[in-house]
Coordinates of C-alpha atoms and ligand atoms in Angstrom, one line a residue:
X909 CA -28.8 21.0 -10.7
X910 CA -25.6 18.6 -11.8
X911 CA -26.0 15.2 -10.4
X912 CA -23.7 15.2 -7.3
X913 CA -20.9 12.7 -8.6
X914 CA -20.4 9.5 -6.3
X915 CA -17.2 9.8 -5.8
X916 CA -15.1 11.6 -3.1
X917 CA -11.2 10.8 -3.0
X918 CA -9.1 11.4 -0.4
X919 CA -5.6 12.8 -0.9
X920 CA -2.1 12.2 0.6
X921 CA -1.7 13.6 3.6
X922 CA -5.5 13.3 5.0
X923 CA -6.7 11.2 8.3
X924 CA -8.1 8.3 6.5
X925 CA -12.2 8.6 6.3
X926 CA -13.4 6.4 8.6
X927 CA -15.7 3.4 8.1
X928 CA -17.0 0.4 9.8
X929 CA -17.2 -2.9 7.8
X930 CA -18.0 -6.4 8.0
X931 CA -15.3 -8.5 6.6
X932 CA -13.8 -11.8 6.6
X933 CA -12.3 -11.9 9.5
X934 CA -15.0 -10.1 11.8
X935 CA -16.0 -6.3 12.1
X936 CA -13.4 -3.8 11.6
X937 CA -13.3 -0.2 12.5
X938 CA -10.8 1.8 10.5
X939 CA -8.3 3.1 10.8
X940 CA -8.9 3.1 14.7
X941 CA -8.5 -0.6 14.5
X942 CA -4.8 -0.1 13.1
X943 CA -3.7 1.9 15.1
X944 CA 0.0 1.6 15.5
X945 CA 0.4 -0.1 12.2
X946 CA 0.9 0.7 8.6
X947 CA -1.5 -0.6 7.1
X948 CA -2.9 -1.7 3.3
X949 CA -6.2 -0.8 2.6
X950 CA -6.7 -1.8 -1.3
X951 CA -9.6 -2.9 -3.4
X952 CA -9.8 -5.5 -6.2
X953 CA -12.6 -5.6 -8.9
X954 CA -14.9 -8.7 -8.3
X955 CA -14.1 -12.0 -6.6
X956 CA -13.7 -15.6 -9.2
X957 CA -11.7 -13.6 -11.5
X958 CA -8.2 -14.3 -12.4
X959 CA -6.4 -11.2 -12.5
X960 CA -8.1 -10.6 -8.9
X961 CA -7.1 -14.4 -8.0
X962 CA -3.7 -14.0 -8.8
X963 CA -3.3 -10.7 -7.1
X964 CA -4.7 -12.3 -3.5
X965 CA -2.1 -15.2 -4.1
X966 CA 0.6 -13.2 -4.3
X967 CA -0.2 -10.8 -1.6
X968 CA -1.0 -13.5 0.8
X969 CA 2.4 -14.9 0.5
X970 CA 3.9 -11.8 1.4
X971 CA 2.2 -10.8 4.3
X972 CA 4.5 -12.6 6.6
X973 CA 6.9 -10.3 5.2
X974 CA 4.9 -7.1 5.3
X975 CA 3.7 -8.1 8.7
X976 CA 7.6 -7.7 9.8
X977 CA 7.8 -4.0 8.3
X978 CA 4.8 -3.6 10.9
X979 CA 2.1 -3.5 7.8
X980 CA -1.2 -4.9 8.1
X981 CA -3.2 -6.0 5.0
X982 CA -7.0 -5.2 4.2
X983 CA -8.9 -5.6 0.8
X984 CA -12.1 -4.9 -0.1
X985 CA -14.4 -5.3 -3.3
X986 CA -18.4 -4.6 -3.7
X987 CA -18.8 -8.7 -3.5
X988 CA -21.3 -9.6 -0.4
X989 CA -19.5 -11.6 2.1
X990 CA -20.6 -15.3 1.2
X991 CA -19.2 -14.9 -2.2
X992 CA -15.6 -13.6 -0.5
X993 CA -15.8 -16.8 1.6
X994 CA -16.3 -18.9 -1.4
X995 CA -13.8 -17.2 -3.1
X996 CA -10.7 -17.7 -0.8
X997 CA -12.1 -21.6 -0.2
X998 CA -11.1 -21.8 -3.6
X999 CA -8.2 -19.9 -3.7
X1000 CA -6.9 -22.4 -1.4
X1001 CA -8.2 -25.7 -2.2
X1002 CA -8.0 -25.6 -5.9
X1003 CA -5.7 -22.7 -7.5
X1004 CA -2.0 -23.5 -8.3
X1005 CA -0.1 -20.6 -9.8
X1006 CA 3.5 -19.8 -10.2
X1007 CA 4.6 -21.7 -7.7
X1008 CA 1.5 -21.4 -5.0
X1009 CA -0.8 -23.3 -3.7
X1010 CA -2.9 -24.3 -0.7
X1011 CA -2.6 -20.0 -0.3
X1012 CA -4.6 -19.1 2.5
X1013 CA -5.4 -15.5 2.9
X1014 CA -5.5 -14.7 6.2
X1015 CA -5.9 -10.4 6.2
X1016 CA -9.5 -9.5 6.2
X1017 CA -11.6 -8.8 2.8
X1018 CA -14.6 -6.0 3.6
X1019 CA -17.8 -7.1 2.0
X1020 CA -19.1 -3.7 0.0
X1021 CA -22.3 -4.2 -1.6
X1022 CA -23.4 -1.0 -0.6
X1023 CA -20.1 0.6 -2.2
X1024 CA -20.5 2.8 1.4
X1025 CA -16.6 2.4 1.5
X1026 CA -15.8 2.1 -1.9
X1027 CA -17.1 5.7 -2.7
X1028 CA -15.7 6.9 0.7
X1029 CA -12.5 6.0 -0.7
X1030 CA -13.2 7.0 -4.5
X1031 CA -12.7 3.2 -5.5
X1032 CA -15.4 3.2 -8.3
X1033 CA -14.4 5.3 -11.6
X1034 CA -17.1 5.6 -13.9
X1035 CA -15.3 5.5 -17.0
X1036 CA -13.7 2.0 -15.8
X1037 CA -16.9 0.5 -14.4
X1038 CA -19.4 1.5 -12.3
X1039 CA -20.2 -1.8 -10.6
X1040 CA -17.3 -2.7 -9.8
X1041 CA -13.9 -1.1 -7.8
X1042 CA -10.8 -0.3 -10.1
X1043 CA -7.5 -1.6 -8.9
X1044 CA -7.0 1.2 -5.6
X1045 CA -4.1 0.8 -2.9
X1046 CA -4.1 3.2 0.2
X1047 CA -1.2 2.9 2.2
X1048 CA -2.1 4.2 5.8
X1049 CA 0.5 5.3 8.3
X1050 CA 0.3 4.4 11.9
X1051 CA -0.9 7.6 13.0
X1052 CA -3.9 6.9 10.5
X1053 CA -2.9 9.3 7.4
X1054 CA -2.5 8.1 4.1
X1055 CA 1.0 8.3 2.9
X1056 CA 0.7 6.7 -0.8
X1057 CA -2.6 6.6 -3.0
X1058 CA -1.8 4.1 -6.1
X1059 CA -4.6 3.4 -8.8
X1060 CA -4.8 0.5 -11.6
X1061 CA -7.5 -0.1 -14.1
X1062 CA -9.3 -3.6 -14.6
X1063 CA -7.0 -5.1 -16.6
X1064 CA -3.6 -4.8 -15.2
X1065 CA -2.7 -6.6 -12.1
X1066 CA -0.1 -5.1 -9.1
X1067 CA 3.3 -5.1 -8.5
X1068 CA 3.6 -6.6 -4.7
X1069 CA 7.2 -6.0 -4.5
X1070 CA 6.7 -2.2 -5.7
X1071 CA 4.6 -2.1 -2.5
X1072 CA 6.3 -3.2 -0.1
X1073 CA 9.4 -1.4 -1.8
X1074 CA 6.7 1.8 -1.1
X1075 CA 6.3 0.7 2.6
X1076 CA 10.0 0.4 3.3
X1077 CA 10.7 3.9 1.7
X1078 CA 8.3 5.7 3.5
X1079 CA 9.6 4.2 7.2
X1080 CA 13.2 5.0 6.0
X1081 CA 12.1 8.7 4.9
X1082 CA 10.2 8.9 8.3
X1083 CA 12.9 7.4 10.5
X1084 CA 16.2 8.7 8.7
X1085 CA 14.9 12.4 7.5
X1086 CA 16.0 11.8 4.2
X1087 CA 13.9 11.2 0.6
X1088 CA 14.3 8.5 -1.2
X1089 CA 15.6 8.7 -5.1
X1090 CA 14.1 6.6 -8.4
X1091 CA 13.7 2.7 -8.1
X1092 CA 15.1 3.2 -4.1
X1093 CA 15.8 -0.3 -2.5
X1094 CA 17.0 -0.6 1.0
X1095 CA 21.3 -0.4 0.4
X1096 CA 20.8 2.1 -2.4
X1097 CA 21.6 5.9 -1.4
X1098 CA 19.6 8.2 -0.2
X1099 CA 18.9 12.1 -1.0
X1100 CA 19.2 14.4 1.9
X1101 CA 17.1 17.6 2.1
X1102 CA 18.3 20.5 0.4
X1103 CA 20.5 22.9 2.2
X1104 CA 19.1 25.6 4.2
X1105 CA 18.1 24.1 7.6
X1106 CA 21.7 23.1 8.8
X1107 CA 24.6 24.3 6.6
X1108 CA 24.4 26.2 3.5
X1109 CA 24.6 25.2 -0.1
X1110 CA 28.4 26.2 -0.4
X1111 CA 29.0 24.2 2.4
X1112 CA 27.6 21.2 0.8
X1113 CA 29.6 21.9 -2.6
X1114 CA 32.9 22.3 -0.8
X1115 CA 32.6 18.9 0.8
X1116 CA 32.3 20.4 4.4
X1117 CA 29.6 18.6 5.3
X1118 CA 30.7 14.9 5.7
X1119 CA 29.4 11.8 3.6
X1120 CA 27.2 13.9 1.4
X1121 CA 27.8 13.3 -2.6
X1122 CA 26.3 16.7 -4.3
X1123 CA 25.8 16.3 -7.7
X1124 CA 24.6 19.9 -8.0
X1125 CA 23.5 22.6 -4.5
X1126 CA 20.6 21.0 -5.1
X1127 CA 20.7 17.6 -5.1
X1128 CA 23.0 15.5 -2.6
X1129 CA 22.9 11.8 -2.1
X1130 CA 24.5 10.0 1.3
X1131 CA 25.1 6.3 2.1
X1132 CA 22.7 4.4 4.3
X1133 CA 23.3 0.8 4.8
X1134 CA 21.1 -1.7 4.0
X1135 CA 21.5 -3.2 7.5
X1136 CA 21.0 -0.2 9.1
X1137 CA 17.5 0.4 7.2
X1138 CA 16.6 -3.2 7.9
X1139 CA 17.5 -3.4 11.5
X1140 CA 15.2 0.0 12.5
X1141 CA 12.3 -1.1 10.3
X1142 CA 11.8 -4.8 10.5
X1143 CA 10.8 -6.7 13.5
X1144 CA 12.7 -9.1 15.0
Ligands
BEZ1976 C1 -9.8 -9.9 -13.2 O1 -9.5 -9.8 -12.0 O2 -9.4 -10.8 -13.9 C2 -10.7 -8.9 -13.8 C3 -11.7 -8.3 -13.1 C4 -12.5 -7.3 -13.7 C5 -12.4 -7.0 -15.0 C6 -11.3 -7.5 -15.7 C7 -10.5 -8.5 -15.1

C-alpha cells in the first residue's frame, strides 16, 4: 500500500482543525482561544534566518494596527521553544532593519517539533522541504472558519499590507454584503451581487436601482466610503 502522505490541508470555508500548543506566550487552544477575533495563524520556515527575521519585524509593527481591525496574530515554525525565545531576544536587542529596531514581538510563536500542527495545517510541502514549514497564512474568522488560505515558498518573504488589505476586505464583504474588486482598498468601490435576489438585471441596466454603476447585467460597482468602512471595522 501507498505511503499515506503527511499532509492534510484544510480548505476555505472549514472550522479550523483544532490543536493545542505550547508557545511563547503560554498554552494556546485554537481556535477556541480566539474566539471572537479574526485571527492570523501563519508559519515561517526556521528561526535565525533573515527572510524569517525580517518577516516577524514587520509583522510585529503592525499588530497594533491589526489588533484595531479585531485581528489577533499567531506563528508557528517546527523550531523547539528555547530556540523561538532566543530568536525574538535577538530580534529585539540586536536587528535594525528598514527603519526598526528594539521590535518586540509580542503575539505568540507555537513551538512545533513534532510538526503535530504543521501537518494538521498542511504547512510542510515536500517538494519545498520537508523539515521545515513553507511560507502558510490562515486567516480565521471569529466564528473559527478559515476565510483566506495564502501560501509562499522559502525564498520569498510576505506582503504585510496585502494582509491586512485581506483582513479589511473580508470584514467589509461580511458587514456591507458586497465583494470586493482587484487591488480593493477601503475608499475604492465595491461590486454588489448580481441581480436576482432584489431587482432584476434590467432594472439594474436602466439605472432604477440607485447608486449602482453597471458596467454590464453582470457586473455593477457602488460607492462605499472609506470612512464608513473604517468606522464599522476598526476599534475605537
Ligand atoms: C529565510 O527565512 O531566510 C529562509 C528560511 C528557509 C529557507 C530559505 C530562507
Amino acid at each position: 500500500m501507498e505511503e499515506q502522505k503527511i499532509f492534510s490541508m484544510p480548505r476555505i470555508g472549514d472550522k479550523a482543525p483544532e490543536f493545542k500548543a505550547v508557545t511563547t506566550q503560554g498554552e494556546v487552544n485554537f481556535p477556541s482561544d480566539y474566539s471572537g477575533s479574526w485571527v492570523i495563524l501563519f508559519s515561517h520556515p526556521a528561526d535565525f534566518t533573515p527572510v524569517c527575521t525580517s518577516e516577524f519585524m514587520t509583522f510585529a509593527s503592525m499588530e497594533d494596527k491589526f489588533a484595531q481591525a479585531n485581528c489577533k496574530l499567531i506563528g508557528l515554525s517546527v523550531d523547539g521553544l528555547y530556540s523561538h525565545i532566543a530568536w525574538l531576544r535577538t530580534i529585539k536587542e540586536k536587528i535594525e532593519y528598514k527603519g526598526m529596531k528594539n521590535v518586540e514581538v509580542n503575539f505568540p510563536l507555537i513551538e512545533d517539533i513534532t510538526m503535530n500542527v504543521a501537518k494538521k495545517y498542511g504547512m510542510i510541502m515536500e517538494g519545498e522541504s520537508n523539515t521545515k514549514a513553507v511560507r502558510a497564512v490562515f486567516v480565521v474568522d471569529p466564528a473559527g472558519i478559515i476565510r483566506t488560505i495564502i501560501y509562499y515558498p522559502l525564498s520569498l518573504g510576505r506582503n504585510f499590507d496585502e494582509l491586512y488589505r485581506v483582513v479589511l476586505a473580508l470584514q467589509t464583504a461580511d458587514e456591507f454584503k458586497v465583494a470586493t474588486p482587484a487591488d480593493w482598498r477601503p475608499g475604492d468601490d465595491v461590486i454588489i451581487s448580481p441581480a436576482g435576489s432584489c431587482g432584476t438585471a434590467k432594472d439594474r441596466m436602466d439605472g432604477k436601482e440607485e447608486g449602482l454603476d453597471c458596467k454590464d447585467w453582470f457586473f455593477c460597482t457602488k460607492k462605499l466610503d472609506k470612512n464608513t468602512v473604517l468606522d464599522r471595522i476598526l476599534k475605537k
